[in-house]
Short mmCIF file of C-alpha atoms in Angstrom, two decimals:
data_model
loop_
_atom_site.label_atom_id
_atom_site.label_comp_id
_atom_site.label_asym_id
_atom_site.label_seq_id
_atom_site.Cartn_x
_atom_site.Cartn_y
_atom_site.Cartn_z
CA UNK T 1 -30.79 85.99 189.42
CA UNK T 2 -30.93 85.24 192.77
CA UNK T 3 -29.86 82.61 195.09
CA UNK T 4 -30.78 81.72 198.32
CA UNK T 5 -28.76 80.31 200.91
CA UNK T 6 -30.09 78.11 204.03
CA UNK T 7 -28.38 77.30 207.52
CA UNK T 8 -29.65 75.68 210.76
CA UNK T 9 -31.67 73.02 210.47
CA UNK T 10 -30.71 69.41 212.51
CA UNK T 11 -31.68 66.87 215.00
CA UNK T 12 -33.75 68.12 217.96
CA UNK T 13 -36.01 65.93 220.50
CA UNK T 14 -39.55 66.92 221.17
CA UNK T 15 -40.06 70.16 222.79
CA UNK T 16 -36.52 71.52 221.59
CA UNK T 17 -36.05 74.97 219.38
CA UNK T 18 -34.11 75.53 216.13
CA UNK T 19 -33.85 78.25 214.06
CA UNK T 20 -33.42 78.52 210.16
CA UNK T 21 -31.92 81.35 208.12
CA UNK T 22 -32.25 82.38 204.91
CA UNK T 23 -29.93 84.81 203.47
CA UNK T 24 -30.46 86.19 199.59
CA UNK T 25 -28.29 87.28 197.38
CA UNK T 26 -28.29 89.31 193.49
CA UNK T 27 -31.01 91.06 192.03
CA UNK T 28 -33.47 91.64 195.27
CA UNK T 29 -36.23 93.92 194.59
CA UNK T 30 -37.13 96.32 197.15
CA UNK T 31 -41.00 94.55 197.01
CA UNK T 32 -41.12 91.05 197.99
CA UNK T 33 -42.18 88.60 199.70
CA UNK T 34 -40.07 85.32 201.44
CA UNK T 35 -41.39 82.31 203.20
CA UNK T 36 -40.96 78.78 204.28
CA UNK T 37 -42.05 75.83 202.93
CA UNK T 38 -41.92 72.37 203.63
CA UNK T 39 -42.00 68.68 202.32
CA UNK T 40 -42.08 64.96 203.52
CA UNK T 41 -41.67 61.69 200.80
CA UNK T 42 -44.83 61.19 198.96
CA UNK T 43 -46.41 64.66 199.99
CA UNK T 44 -46.40 68.17 198.24
CA UNK T 45 -44.67 70.81 199.72
CA UNK T 46 -46.67 73.31 202.11
CA UNK T 47 -46.17 76.55 203.30
CA UNK T 48 -44.67 76.77 206.91
CA UNK T 49 -44.83 80.93 206.99
CA UNK T 50 -44.03 83.81 204.71
CA UNK T 51 -43.34 87.53 205.73
CA UNK T 52 -43.00 90.46 203.05
CA UNK T 53 -40.56 93.10 202.62
CA UNK T 54 -42.88 95.33 205.09
CA UNK T 55 -43.25 92.90 207.67
CA UNK T 56 -46.69 91.04 207.01
CA UNK T 57 -46.53 87.72 207.94
CA UNK T 58 -48.61 84.98 207.41
CA UNK T 59 -48.55 80.79 209.32
CA UNK T 60 -49.78 78.13 208.62
CA UNK T 61 -52.13 76.87 211.44
CA UNK T 62 -50.42 74.26 212.71
CA UNK T 63 -47.32 75.98 213.25
CA UNK T 64 -49.35 79.54 215.01
CA UNK T 65 -48.01 79.98 218.29
CA UNK T 66 -44.75 77.73 217.97
CA UNK T 67 -42.60 79.10 215.10
CA UNK T 68 -42.06 82.80 214.41
CA UNK T 69 -40.49 84.17 210.71
CA UNK T 70 -38.81 87.17 210.64
CA UNK T 71 -36.06 89.10 208.34
CA UNK T 72 -33.56 91.73 208.33
CA UNK T 73 -33.88 93.58 205.20
CA UNK T 74 -30.54 95.28 205.54
CA UNK T 75 -29.19 91.97 205.37
CA UNK T 76 -31.67 90.38 202.65
CA UNK T 77 -31.88 87.56 205.62
CA UNK T 78 -35.01 85.65 206.74
CA UNK T 79 -35.29 83.42 210.14
CA UNK T 80 -37.29 80.97 211.20
CA UNK T 81 -37.61 80.32 214.95
CA UNK T 82 -38.85 76.87 216.00
CA UNK T 83 -40.02 76.59 219.30
CA UNK T 84 -42.36 73.40 220.74
CA UNK T 85 -41.03 71.10 217.74
CA UNK T 86 -42.96 68.25 217.62
CA UNK T 87 -42.44 64.94 215.49
CA UNK T 88 -44.86 66.20 212.77
CA UNK T 89 -42.40 69.14 212.04
CA UNK T 90 -40.04 66.81 210.81
CA UNK T 91 -39.73 67.65 207.07
CA UNK T 92 -37.38 69.41 204.62
CA UNK T 93 -37.56 73.01 204.74
CA UNK T 94 -37.16 75.32 201.98
CA UNK T 95 -36.39 78.83 201.66
CA UNK T 96 -38.57 81.00 199.06
CA UNK T 97 -38.13 84.22 197.69
CA UNK T 98 -41.29 85.49 195.47
CA UNK T 99 -41.02 88.65 193.33
CA UNK T 100 -41.77 90.36 189.91
CA UNK T 101 -44.12 86.69 189.76
CA UNK T 102 -41.05 85.00 189.62
CA UNK T 103 -40.33 82.37 192.74
CA UNK T 104 -36.75 81.18 193.71
CA UNK T 105 -36.05 78.41 195.99
CA UNK T 106 -33.08 77.53 198.42
CA UNK T 107 -31.27 74.22 198.44
CA UNK T 108 -33.25 72.78 201.77
CA UNK T 109 -32.18 71.95 204.89
CA UNK T 110 -33.19 69.18 206.85
CA UNK T 111 -35.04 69.37 210.26
CA UNK T 112 -35.49 66.15 212.12
CA UNK T 113 -37.55 65.99 215.71
CA UNK T 114 -37.32 63.08 217.34
CA UNK T 115 -40.21 61.59 219.55
#
């Protein structure tokens, strides 16, 4: 089994910054991909950014140049640095780990950007 514990998030003004963290524990395979997804009421969960265990990254167009995803494999921890935040970034952010064709999810953390 895999457990994901998220931290960070909160309330910030437009243009501000926040950092999310996601620590994975349990049966973590050497090769995997981690990522953040976000969801607002009435909408489907959408990809924000992903990073593989080899540090290959992928970003949604809406966050490119503003968000940076990184990970520390020794700590099984992923980070999402969010800069220049906009009201449309407001959502619940979920941490994801994908390995051996299985997906694991964190509990979600609220990010609210006030205008």
